[in-house]
Short mmCIF file of C-alpha atoms in Angstrom, two decimals:
data_model
loop_
_atom_site.label_atom_id
_atom_site.label_comp_id
_atom_site.label_asym_id
_atom_site.label_seq_id
_atom_site.Cartn_x
_atom_site.Cartn_y
_atom_site.Cartn_z
CA UNK J 21 0.00 0.00 0.00
CA UNK J 22 1.35 3.41 -1.01
CA UNK J 23 2.09 6.07 1.58
CA UNK J 24 -0.76 8.58 1.91
CA UNK J 25 0.50 12.18 2.02
CA UNK J 26 -0.61 14.49 4.83
CA UNK J 27 -3.92 16.14 4.08
CA UNK J 28 -3.55 19.89 4.57
CA UNK J 29 -6.83 21.30 5.83
CA UNK J 30 -8.27 24.17 3.82
CA UNK J 31 -10.02 26.86 5.83
CA UNK J 32 -12.36 29.41 4.26
CA UNK J 33 -10.48 32.60 3.37
CA UNK J 34 -11.62 35.76 5.11
CA UNK J 35 -11.64 38.35 2.36
CA UNK J 36 -13.28 41.74 2.05
CA UNK J 37 -16.09 41.92 -0.44
CA UNK J 38 -14.65 44.35 -2.99
CA UNK J 39 -16.58 45.68 -5.93
CA UNK J 40 -15.25 45.31 -9.50
CA UNK J 41 -14.63 49.06 -9.47
CA UNK J 42 -12.44 48.83 -6.38
CA UNK J 43 -10.57 45.84 -7.82
CA UNK J 44 -9.82 47.82 -10.98
CA UNK J 45 -8.36 50.82 -9.16
CA UNK J 46 -6.41 48.59 -6.78
CA UNK J 47 -4.52 47.31 -9.81
CA UNK J 48 -2.71 50.68 -9.79
CA UNK J 49 -0.05 49.43 -7.42
CA UNK J 50 3.69 49.63 -6.69
CA UNK J 51 3.88 53.44 -6.52
CA UNK J 52 7.20 54.97 -7.53
CA UNK J 53 8.17 57.98 -5.39
CA UNK J 54 10.45 60.67 -6.84
CA UNK J 55 11.64 63.52 -4.62
CA UNK J 56 11.72 66.99 -6.18
CA UNK J 57 13.20 70.17 -4.70
CA UNK J 58 9.93 72.11 -4.38
CA UNK J 59 6.16 71.53 -4.37
CA UNK J 60 4.88 70.00 -7.61
CA UNK J 61 2.30 72.43 -8.97
CA UNK J 62 1.40 70.80 -12.29
CA UNK J 63 1.36 67.38 -14.03
CA UNK J 64 0.29 66.93 -17.64
CA UNK J 65 0.35 63.77 -19.80
CA UNK J 66 1.03 64.00 -23.52
CA UNK J 67 -2.09 63.08 -25.54
CA UNK J 68 0.05 61.08 -28.00
CA UNK J 69 1.83 57.78 -27.30
CA UNK J 70 4.04 56.95 -25.46
CA UNK J 71 2.27 59.52 -23.21
CA UNK J 72 5.27 61.19 -21.63
CA UNK J 73 4.32 63.59 -18.86
CA UNK J 74 5.50 67.03 -17.85
CA UNK J 75 6.12 67.71 -14.15
CA UNK J 76 6.45 71.35 -13.07
CA UNK J 77 8.31 72.12 -9.84
CA UNK J 78 10.52 75.03 -8.78
CA UNK J 79 12.09 76.78 -11.80
CA UNK J 80 11.96 73.86 -14.23
CA UNK J 81 9.73 71.52 -16.19
CA UNK J 82 10.84 67.89 -16.38
CA UNK J 83 9.63 65.36 -18.95
CA UNK J 84 9.33 61.78 -17.65
CA UNK J 85 9.14 58.51 -19.58
CA UNK J 86 6.13 56.49 -18.37
CA UNK J 87 7.74 53.06 -18.72
CA UNK J 88 10.94 53.75 -16.78
CA UNK J 89 9.78 56.76 -14.67
CA UNK J 90 13.12 58.37 -15.61
CA UNK J 91 13.67 62.00 -16.63
CA UNK J 92 14.26 62.26 -20.40
CA UNK J 93 14.26 66.07 -20.72
CA UNK J 94 14.73 68.97 -18.29
CA UNK J 95 13.68 72.50 -19.23
CA UNK J 96 15.13 75.03 -16.79
CA UNK J 97 15.21 78.28 -18.78
CA UNK J 98 12.98 80.24 -16.42
CA UNK J 99 13.63 83.49 -14.56
CA UNK J 100 11.29 82.58 -11.68
CA UNK J 101 9.16 79.69 -10.38
CA UNK J 102 7.71 77.77 -13.35
CA UNK J 103 3.99 77.06 -13.64
CA UNK J 104 1.67 74.80 -15.62
CA UNK J 105 3.91 72.88 -18.03
CA UNK J 106 1.61 71.69 -20.84
CA UNK J 107 2.40 69.40 -23.81
CA UNK J 108 0.74 70.06 -27.16
CA UNK J 109 -1.57 67.56 -28.86
CA UNK J 110 1.17 66.32 -31.21
CA UNK J 111 3.67 65.92 -28.35
CA UNK J 112 6.28 68.22 -29.96
CA UNK J 113 5.92 71.48 -28.03
CA UNK J 114 5.75 72.47 -24.36
CA UNK J 115 4.36 75.73 -22.98
CA UNK J 116 4.88 77.04 -19.45
CA UNK J 117 4.52 80.28 -17.53
CA UNK J 118 6.38 81.60 -14.50
CA UNK J 119 5.97 83.98 -11.57
CA UNK J 120 7.48 86.88 -13.50
CA UNK J 121 4.54 86.85 -15.94
CA UNK J 122 6.56 85.37 -18.81
CA UNK J 123 5.14 82.64 -21.11
CA UNK J 124 7.53 80.50 -23.14
CA UNK J 125 7.04 77.82 -25.81
CA UNK J 126 9.76 75.16 -26.06
CA UNK J 127 10.64 72.42 -28.48
CA UNK J 128 10.31 69.26 -26.41
CA UNK J 129 13.30 67.54 -28.04
CA UNK J 130 15.87 70.34 -28.39
CA UNK J 131 14.49 72.37 -25.42
CA UNK J 132 14.99 75.51 -27.52
CA UNK J 133 12.79 78.54 -26.81
CA UNK J 134 10.57 79.00 -29.86
CA UNK J 135 8.21 81.75 -28.70
CA UNK J 136 8.06 84.24 -25.82
CA UNK J 137 4.99 86.20 -24.66
CA UNK J 138 5.39 88.85 -21.99
CA UNK J 139 2.25 90.93 -21.48
CA UNK J 140 1.10 89.66 -18.06
CA UNK J 141 2.23 91.77 -15.12
CA UNK J 142 1.86 89.16 -12.38
CA UNK J 143 2.52 85.39 -12.08
CA UNK J 144 0.96 83.18 -14.76
CA UNK J 145 -0.53 80.05 -13.17
CA UNK J 146 -2.22 78.50 -16.22
CA UNK J 147 -0.82 77.90 -19.72
CA UNK J 148 -2.58 75.41 -21.99
CA UNK J 149 -2.66 74.60 -25.68
CA UNK J 150 -5.98 74.54 -27.48
CA UNK J 151 -6.64 70.96 -28.57
CA UNK J 152 -8.67 71.92 -31.66
CA UNK J 153 -6.54 74.88 -32.73
CA UNK J 154 -2.95 73.96 -31.95
CA UNK J 155 -1.66 77.44 -32.88
CA UNK J 156 -3.38 79.04 -29.88
CA UNK J 157 -2.52 79.14 -26.16
CA UNK J 158 -4.65 80.07 -23.14
CA UNK J 159 -2.99 81.84 -20.21
CA UNK J 160 -4.48 82.85 -16.84
CA UNK J 161 -2.69 85.24 -14.51
CA UNK J 162 -2.83 86.80 -11.06
CA UNK J 163 -3.38 90.17 -12.81
CA UNK J 164 -7.09 89.05 -13.06
CA UNK J 165 -6.90 88.53 -16.83
CA UNK J 166 -7.00 85.55 -19.17
CA UNK J 167 -5.58 85.76 -22.69
CA UNK J 168 -5.71 83.78 -25.93
CA UNK J 169 -2.36 83.89 -27.75
CA UNK J 170 -1.48 83.28 -31.36
CA UNK J 171 1.77 81.28 -31.40
CA UNK J 172 3.12 82.29 -34.86
CA UNK J 173 2.74 86.04 -34.20
CA UNK J 174 3.38 85.92 -30.41
CA UNK J 175 0.47 88.32 -29.84
CA UNK J 176 -2.64 88.20 -27.70
CA UNK J 177 -5.76 87.70 -29.82
CA UNK J 178 -8.28 88.20 -27.02
CA UNK J 179 -8.04 89.40 -23.42
CA UNK J 180 -10.73 88.65 -20.81
CA UNK J 181 -10.87 91.18 -17.99
CA UNK J 182 -14.17 90.39 -16.23
CA UNK J 183 -12.64 88.64 -13.19
CA UNK J 184 -11.87 90.75 -10.13
CA UNK J 185 -9.28 88.52 -8.43
CA UNK J 186 -6.53 86.00 -9.25
CA UNK J 187 -7.39 83.67 -12.15
CA UNK J 188 -5.88 80.32 -11.09
CA UNK J 189 -7.82 77.86 -13.31
CA UNK J 190 -8.78 77.73 -16.97
CA UNK J 191 -9.13 75.57 -20.07
CA UNK J 192 -10.19 75.61 -23.71
CA UNK J 193 -13.23 73.49 -24.61
CA UNK J 194 -12.38 70.33 -26.57
CA UNK J 195 -15.73 70.57 -28.37
CA UNK J 196 -15.40 74.17 -29.56
CA UNK J 197 -12.11 76.15 -29.76
CA UNK J 198 -13.83 79.49 -29.05
CA UNK J 199 -15.25 78.57 -25.63
CA UNK J 200 -12.99 79.34 -22.65
CA UNK J 201 -13.80 78.26 -19.08
CA UNK J 202 -12.00 80.06 -16.24
CA UNK J 203 -12.11 79.97 -12.45
CA UNK J 204 -11.00 82.79 -10.18
CA UNK J 205 -10.43 83.64 -6.55
CA UNK J 206 -13.44 85.98 -6.86
CA UNK J 207 -15.53 82.79 -6.32
CA UNK J 208 -16.90 82.75 -9.89
CA UNK J 209 -16.56 80.42 -12.87
CA UNK J 210 -16.96 82.19 -16.21
CA UNK J 211 -17.54 80.94 -19.73
CA UNK J 212 -16.03 83.25 -22.36
CA UNK J 213 -16.39 83.31 -26.12
CA UNK J 214 -13.11 84.29 -27.79
CA UNK J 215 -14.97 85.49 -30.91
CA UNK J 216 -16.82 88.22 -29.00
CA UNK J 217 -14.45 88.62 -26.04
CA UNK J 218 -17.30 88.85 -23.53
CA UNK J 219 -18.64 86.66 -20.73
CA UNK J 220 -21.40 84.36 -21.93
CA UNK J 221 -22.11 82.73 -18.56
CA UNK J 222 -21.29 83.32 -14.88
CA UNK J 223 -21.46 80.50 -12.33
CA UNK J 224 -21.02 80.86 -8.59
CA UNK J 225 -22.12 83.46 -6.07
CA UNK J 226 -19.44 85.39 -4.12
CA UNK J 227 -22.08 86.72 -1.71
CA UNK J 228 -22.77 83.19 -0.43
CA UNK J 229 -19.13 82.73 0.48
CA UNK J 230 -18.45 79.86 -1.91
CA UNK J 231 -14.71 80.43 -1.69
CA UNK J 232 -11.96 80.78 -4.31
CA UNK J 233 -12.07 78.46 -7.33
CA UNK J 234 -9.00 76.22 -7.40
CA UNK J 235 -9.63 74.16 -10.55
CA UNK J 236 -12.13 73.78 -13.39
CA UNK J 237 -12.87 70.94 -15.78
CA UNK J 238 -15.24 70.57 -18.74
CA UNK J 239 -16.75 67.39 -20.13
CA UNK J 240 -15.67 66.47 -23.68
CA UNK J 241 -19.26 67.06 -24.87
CA UNK J 242 -19.06 70.67 -23.69
CA UNK J 243 -22.45 70.51 -21.97
CA UNK J 244 -21.34 70.34 -18.32
CA UNK J 245 -18.48 71.73 -16.25
CA UNK J 246 -16.94 71.04 -12.85
CA UNK J 247 -15.31 73.40 -10.37
CA UNK J 248 -13.73 73.09 -6.93
CA UNK J 249 -14.00 75.68 -4.15
CA UNK J 250 -12.57 74.62 -0.82
CA UNK J 251 -13.67 71.02 -0.13
CA UNK J 252 -16.76 71.40 -2.37
CA UNK J 253 -17.01 69.93 -5.87
CA UNK J 254 -19.74 71.54 -7.99
CA UNK J 255 -21.35 70.37 -11.23
CA UNK J 256 -22.67 73.05 -13.61
CA UNK J 257 -25.11 72.55 -16.47
CA UNK J 258 -23.93 74.82 -19.31
CA UNK J 259 -26.95 74.04 -21.47
CA UNK J 260 -29.32 75.27 -18.74
CA UNK J 261 -27.47 78.58 -18.35
CA UNK J 262 -24.96 77.53 -15.69
CA UNK J 263 -27.34 75.98 -13.18
CA UNK J 264 -25.67 74.08 -10.31
CA UNK J 265 -26.79 70.46 -10.49
CA UNK J 266 -24.77 69.01 -7.62
CA UNK J 267 -22.53 70.12 -4.77
CA UNK J 268 -20.41 67.29 -3.37
CA UNK J 269 -18.38 67.41 -0.18
CA UNK J 270 -16.37 64.21 0.15
CA UNK J 271 -12.98 65.79 0.96
CA UNK J 272 -12.06 67.15 4.38
CA UNK J 273 -9.85 69.94 3.02
CA UNK J 274 -9.46 71.99 -0.16
CA UNK J 275 -9.69 70.11 -3.46
CA UNK J 276 -6.75 71.31 -5.52
CA UNK J 277 -6.91 69.29 -8.75
CA UNK J 278 -9.21 67.22 -10.97
CA UNK J 279 -8.71 64.85 -13.89
CA UNK J 280 -10.81 62.59 -16.12
CA UNK J 281 -9.81 59.06 -17.07
CA UNK J 282 -9.36 58.19 -20.75
CA UNK J 283 -13.07 57.69 -21.42
CA UNK J 284 -14.27 60.57 -19.15
CA UNK J 285 -16.47 58.08 -17.29
CA UNK J 286 -14.54 58.49 -14.03
CA UNK J 287 -13.46 61.67 -12.28
CA UNK J 288 -10.40 61.82 -10.01
CA UNK J 289 -10.00 64.58 -7.43
CA UNK J 290 -7.01 65.30 -5.20
CA UNK J 291 -6.94 67.50 -2.13
CA UNK J 292 -4.95 68.82 0.79
CA UNK J 293 -6.39 66.00 2.94
CA UNK J 294 -3.88 63.65 1.24
CA UNK J 295 -6.68 61.76 -0.51
CA UNK J 296 -7.51 61.01 -4.14
CA UNK J 297 -11.16 60.10 -4.69
CA UNK J 298 -12.63 58.44 -7.76
CA UNK J 299 -16.20 59.33 -8.79
CA UNK J 300 -18.52 57.56 -11.17
CA UNK J 301 -19.82 60.44 -13.30
CA UNK J 302 -23.15 58.67 -13.90
CA UNK J 303 -24.04 58.75 -10.18
CA UNK J 304 -21.32 60.99 -8.67
CA UNK J 305 -20.70 58.47 -5.94
CA UNK J 306 -17.20 57.77 -4.66
CA UNK J 307 -16.21 54.33 -5.93
CA UNK J 308 -12.62 54.27 -4.66
CA UNK J 309 -10.23 56.24 -2.43
CA UNK J 310 -6.42 56.37 -2.52
CA UNK J 311 -4.33 57.72 0.34
CA UNK J 312 -1.03 59.58 -0.13
CA UNK J 313 1.69 60.60 2.34
CA UNK J 314 1.30 64.39 1.83
CA UNK J 315 -1.10 67.07 0.63
CA UNK J 316 -1.81 66.79 -3.12
CA UNK J 317 -1.35 69.85 -5.33
CA UNK J 318 -1.58 68.32 -8.82
CA UNK J 319 -3.00 65.18 -10.38
CA UNK J 320 -2.89 63.49 -13.77
CA UNK J 321 -3.93 60.20 -15.39
CA UNK J 322 -2.56 58.92 -18.69
CA UNK J 323 -4.90 58.78 -21.71
CA UNK J 324 -4.50 54.98 -21.87
CA UNK J 325 -5.45 54.65 -18.17
CA UNK J 326 -2.21 52.93 -17.16
CA UNK J 327 -0.57 55.61 -14.97
CA UNK J 328 -1.78 57.88 -12.17
CA UNK J 329 0.65 60.65 -11.19
CA UNK J 330 0.20 62.86 -8.12
CA UNK J 331 2.36 65.83 -7.11
CA UNK J 332 2.53 66.72 -3.43
CA UNK J 333 3.27 69.78 -1.34
CA UNK J 334 6.47 68.27 0.12
CA UNK J 335 7.97 67.85 -3.37
CA UNK J 336 7.17 64.14 -3.74
CA UNK J 337 5.99 62.78 -7.09
CA UNK J 338 4.02 59.52 -6.82
CA UNK J 339 3.37 57.42 -9.94
CA UNK J 340 1.14 54.33 -9.77
CA UNK J 341 1.14 51.94 -12.70
CA UNK J 342 -1.44 49.44 -13.89
CA UNK J 343 -0.56 46.54 -16.16
CA UNK J 344 -3.34 46.35 -18.78
CA UNK J 345 -4.85 42.96 -19.47
CA UNK J 346 -4.23 41.17 -22.75
CA UNK J 347 -7.93 41.45 -23.60
CA UNK J 348 -7.74 45.25 -23.26
CA UNK J 349 -4.79 45.45 -25.64
CA UNK J 350 -6.56 43.18 -28.13
CA UNK J 351 -9.70 45.35 -27.96
CA UNK J 352 -7.66 48.51 -28.61
CA UNK J 353 -5.93 46.90 -31.60
CA UNK J 354 -9.26 45.68 -32.97
CA UNK J 355 -10.69 49.19 -32.65
CA UNK J 356 -7.67 50.68 -34.45
CA UNK J 357 -8.03 48.11 -37.22
CA UNK J 358 -11.72 49.01 -37.58
CA UNK J 359 -10.86 52.69 -37.82
CA UNK J 360 -8.18 52.00 -40.45
CA UNK J 361 -10.59 50.05 -42.65
CA UNK J 362 -12.12 52.13 -45.40
CA UNK J 363 -9.06 54.33 -45.84
CA UNK J 364 -7.18 54.58 -49.11
CA UNK J 365 -4.04 52.98 -47.66
CA UNK J 366 -6.10 50.09 -46.29
CA UNK J 367 -7.44 49.22 -49.75
CA UNK J 368 -3.98 49.52 -51.31
CA UNK J 369 -2.71 46.75 -49.01
CA UNK J 370 -5.42 44.29 -50.09
CA UNK J 371 -5.57 42.18 -53.21
CA UNK J 372 -8.97 43.37 -54.41
CA UNK J 373 -11.04 46.31 -53.27
CA UNK J 374 -13.94 45.06 -51.23
CA UNK J 375 -12.20 41.93 -49.94
CA UNK J 376 -11.38 41.77 -46.27
CA UNK J 377 -8.04 40.81 -44.81
CA UNK J 378 -7.98 37.84 -42.47
CA UNK J 379 -5.06 36.92 -40.29
CA UNK J 380 -4.02 33.33 -40.66
CA UNK J 381 -3.72 31.46 -37.39
CA UNK J 382 -0.67 29.32 -36.84
CA UNK J 383 -1.76 25.75 -36.26
CA UNK J 384 0.69 23.51 -34.48
CA UNK J 385 0.91 20.19 -36.32
CA UNK J 386 0.74 17.05 -34.22
CA UNK J 387 3.22 14.28 -34.87
CA UNK J 388 1.42 11.22 -36.23
CA UNK J 389 2.94 7.74 -36.04
CA UNK J 390 2.13 4.48 -37.80
CA UNK J 391 -1.45 3.26 -37.36
CA UNK J 392 -0.18 -0.06 -35.96
CA UNK J 393 1.98 1.55 -33.27
CA UNK J 394 1.05 1.15 -29.62
CA UNK J 395 1.25 4.07 -27.22
CA UNK J 396 2.55 3.19 -23.76
CA UNK J 397 1.56 5.60 -21.01
CA UNK J 398 3.98 6.23 -18.18
CA UNK J 399 2.74 7.81 -14.98
CA UNK J 400 5.21 9.89 -13.07
CA UNK J 401 5.34 9.34 -9.34
CA UNK J 402 4.24 12.28 -7.29
CA UNK J 403 7.10 13.60 -5.22
CA UNK J 404 6.55 13.72 -1.50
CA UNK J 405 7.05 16.93 0.40
CA UNK J 406 9.79 17.13 3.00
CA UNK J 407 7.48 16.61 5.98
CA UNK J 408 5.75 13.62 4.29
CA UNK J 409 9.11 12.05 3.48
CA UNK J 410 10.20 12.43 7.11
CA UNK J 411 6.88 11.10 8.42
CA UNK J 412 7.24 8.09 6.13
CA UNK J 413 10.65 7.44 7.72
CA UNK J 414 9.15 7.89 11.24
CA UNK J 415 11.42 10.89 11.89
CA UNK J 416 8.79 12.80 13.84
CA UNK J 417 11.04 15.48 15.35
CA UNK J 418 12.56 16.40 11.97
CA UNK J 419 9.09 16.43 10.37
CA UNK J 420 7.88 18.92 12.98
CA UNK J 421 11.00 21.09 12.52
CA UNK J 422 10.40 21.23 8.75
CA UNK J 423 7.04 23.00 9.23
CA UNK J 424 8.15 25.38 11.98
CA UNK J 425 9.93 27.68 9.49
CA UNK J 426 8.50 31.18 8.98
CA UNK J 427 7.81 30.51 5.30
CA UNK J 428 5.44 27.62 6.06
CA UNK J 429 1.78 28.67 6.51
CA UNK J 430 0.13 27.72 9.85
CA UNK J 431 -2.43 25.54 8.04
CA UNK J 432 0.38 23.23 6.93
CA UNK J 433 2.08 23.26 10.35
CA UNK J 434 -1.08 22.32 12.25
CA UNK J 435 -2.01 19.69 9.64
CA UNK J 436 1.32 17.99 10.32
CA UNK J 437 0.71 18.31 14.08
CA UNK J 438 -2.71 16.68 13.57
CA UNK J 439 -1.04 13.84 11.68
CA UNK J 440 1.46 13.40 14.54
CA UNK J 441 -1.45 13.22 17.02
CA UNK J 442 -3.09 10.49 14.94
CA UNK J 443 0.17 8.55 14.83
CA UNK J 444 0.77 9.05 18.56
CA UNK J 445 4.09 10.74 17.79
CA UNK J 446 3.49 14.31 18.96
CA UNK J 447 5.10 13.75 22.38
CA UNK J 448 8.07 12.07 20.66
CA UNK J 449 8.45 15.03 18.27
CA UNK J 450 8.38 17.56 21.13
CA UNK J 451 10.75 15.70 23.45
CA UNK J 452 14.51 16.12 23.70
CA UNK J 453 14.67 19.77 22.62
CA UNK J 454 17.01 22.45 23.90
CA UNK J 455 16.07 26.14 24.12
CA UNK J 456 17.01 26.78 20.46
CA UNK J 457 14.76 24.01 19.11
CA UNK J 458 11.97 24.82 21.57
CA UNK J 459 11.76 28.48 20.53
CA UNK J 460 10.03 27.95 17.12
CA UNK J 461 7.43 25.71 18.80
CA UNK J 462 6.57 28.40 21.34
CA UNK J 463 6.56 31.09 18.62
CA UNK J 464 4.02 29.05 16.64
CA UNK J 465 1.80 28.71 19.73
CA UNK J 466 2.16 32.38 20.62
CA UNK J 467 1.13 33.45 17.14
CA UNK J 468 -1.89 31.16 16.70
CA UNK J 469 -3.25 30.39 20.18
CA UNK J 470 -6.05 32.97 19.76
CA UNK J 471 -6.86 31.97 16.17
CA UNK J 472 -10.25 30.18 16.13
CA UNK J 473 -8.97 27.79 13.46
CA UNK J 474 -6.05 26.48 15.51
CA UNK J 475 -6.85 27.45 19.10
CA UNK J 476 -7.89 23.97 20.37
CA UNK J 477 -4.88 22.24 18.85
CA UNK J 478 -2.50 24.97 20.04
CA UNK J 479 -3.77 24.50 23.61
CA UNK J 480 -3.25 20.74 23.35
CA UNK J 481 0.33 21.23 22.16
CA UNK J 482 0.98 23.80 24.91
CA UNK J 483 -0.19 21.34 27.60
CA UNK J 484 2.21 18.66 26.31
CA UNK J 485 5.12 21.15 26.14
CA UNK J 486 4.50 22.29 29.74
CA UNK J 487 4.29 18.65 30.96
CA UNK J 488 7.60 17.75 29.28
CA UNK J 489 9.62 20.87 30.18
CA UNK J 490 8.12 22.00 33.52
CA UNK J 491 11.16 20.67 35.37
CA UNK J 492 13.60 22.87 33.40
CA UNK J 493 11.59 26.11 33.38
CA UNK J 494 13.73 28.92 34.74
CA UNK J 495 16.99 27.80 33.13
CA UNK J 496 16.64 29.72 29.86
CA UNK J 497 15.60 33.42 29.90
CA UNK J 498 14.46 33.23 26.27
CA UNK J 499 12.14 30.26 26.86
CA UNK J 500 10.86 31.76 30.13
CA UNK J 501 10.01 35.01 28.32
CA UNK J 502 8.06 33.14 25.64
CA UNK J 503 6.11 31.20 28.28
CA UNK J 504 5.23 34.48 30.06
CA UNK J 505 4.04 36.06 26.80
CA UNK J 506 1.95 32.97 26.04
CA UNK J 507 0.37 33.10 29.51
CA UNK J 508 -0.41 36.81 29.15
CA UNK J 509 -1.98 36.31 25.72
CA UNK J 510 -4.18 33.47 26.98
CA UNK J 511 -5.33 35.62 29.92
CA UNK J 512 -6.20 38.49 27.57
CA UNK J 513 -8.18 36.14 25.34
CA UNK J 514 -10.09 34.74 28.34
CA UNK J 515 -10.94 38.28 29.47
CA UNK J 516 -12.11 39.15 25.96
CA UNK J 517 -14.28 36.04 25.73
CA UNK J 518 -15.82 36.86 29.13
CA UNK J 519 -16.73 40.37 27.93
CA UNK J 520 -18.24 38.91 24.76
CA UNK J 521 -20.36 36.56 26.85
CA UNK J 522 -21.63 39.53 28.90
CA UNK J 523 -22.51 41.47 25.74
CA UNK J 524 -24.27 38.45 24.31
CA UNK J 525 -26.33 38.06 27.51
CA UNK J 526 -27.34 41.74 27.39
CA UNK J 527 -28.35 41.44 23.74
CA UNK J 528 -30.41 38.33 24.49
CA UNK J 529 -32.31 40.23 27.18
CA UNK J 530 -32.99 43.18 24.85
CA UNK J 531 -34.17 40.91 22.04
CA UNK J 532 -36.38 38.86 24.33
CA UNK J 533 -38.08 42.04 25.70
CA UNK J 534 -38.67 43.37 22.19
CA UNK J 535 -40.21 40.03 21.21
CA UNK J 536 -42.64 40.18 24.16
CA UNK J 537 -43.70 43.72 23.24
CA UNK J 538 -44.51 42.63 19.72
#
């Protein structure tokens, strides 16, 4: 009869019931921390692959590679603190402002200054390219103005002067290049039209003390906008004349930055409370929360939803990376192939116009033998584990030692102890040990004596250990200390169980009285 290996008992795993949404965002793991010299005020991902991102801190803008998280370019040609480094749609140019009021356009590869605009009198906190008209730049300054610049001529096309305080947030609509959304410290959010140069819509009420606007964001459809004032996130309906649809307060401190994911179905907000919260834009409920070690000043997520970058007030840059699934990559490729079909180049690569292109699958050929050949199956013997091999040889002490290592899970250790009890060899395995060999046994008991899965067996082992070694207690300080810790832990558990019994009795009385009243 063959030797039967030890049956390791499987206990039900105690896991938290996480939603698919939480599981998705938890895949952004292994954050990489990079220490800068000053607070990181801006993070912007390039819209084009490989989605390099610009990090603005102190008097420089650094371009990072998303795969290696290494700096590939450093732009440091600023007279003062740099602000709002922004990469153009094609990924070739970078624009940034500084605290002297200067705006500069750089070539991202050569880092050469291509254009310089110097009409603002106070620090420029926002510089962004227009996504639909790549020859225009939006700038927002502490001189209470916002300007639209023409890059070739280096002149301001339109200047908006309706704000009465610092303009610290702004963007150009991705649905219409003439619509400009700005947020100011005068507690208002304004929608400008660059064709007329006047305010088309005002959102927010300074008289109600809504607080300065830190950031603004517009949906790709151009029908709704978001703004942050203090810890409040507000949703504005632009179609209904700027009516406030929602006011959310899920942060404890000021919300400093916002960002959409690649599909604009999730909204990420970062605040001074060191938290990043993820909202589902269909319900505006928080579906996930990420905690950071310092207050967050800037936030960005890559267009392909694989990187989340957060800049903090202590100069720390945190980048979390998600490894996309193979099915996601296949879906993206299939979508690209669908978009390519129907183009002139697509038809040129096919034999006949109108015929589709199918990819031939590689089929692995199976080796076929003669029809009269016989196939002899050979079954490989299953190798025994170390503790089973030692149990088979009746080496009980060595078998117990093999499962007392820190790398062995307690389920395996107590399964072997159970097997020793069945064989009547537990006392043999525990006998004849010095203080060095007795220590791992006591550590195992100390760790698992209060675990409901192993408590009964741990108590049985502890009784045998005390019976064997009671005559030598007091000779080893290390063993004596472990025995004292074990005694204290058992006493604490007994006290806890007594309190639980009292609570249970009180609950039974309350429930019985409520039943009688019914």
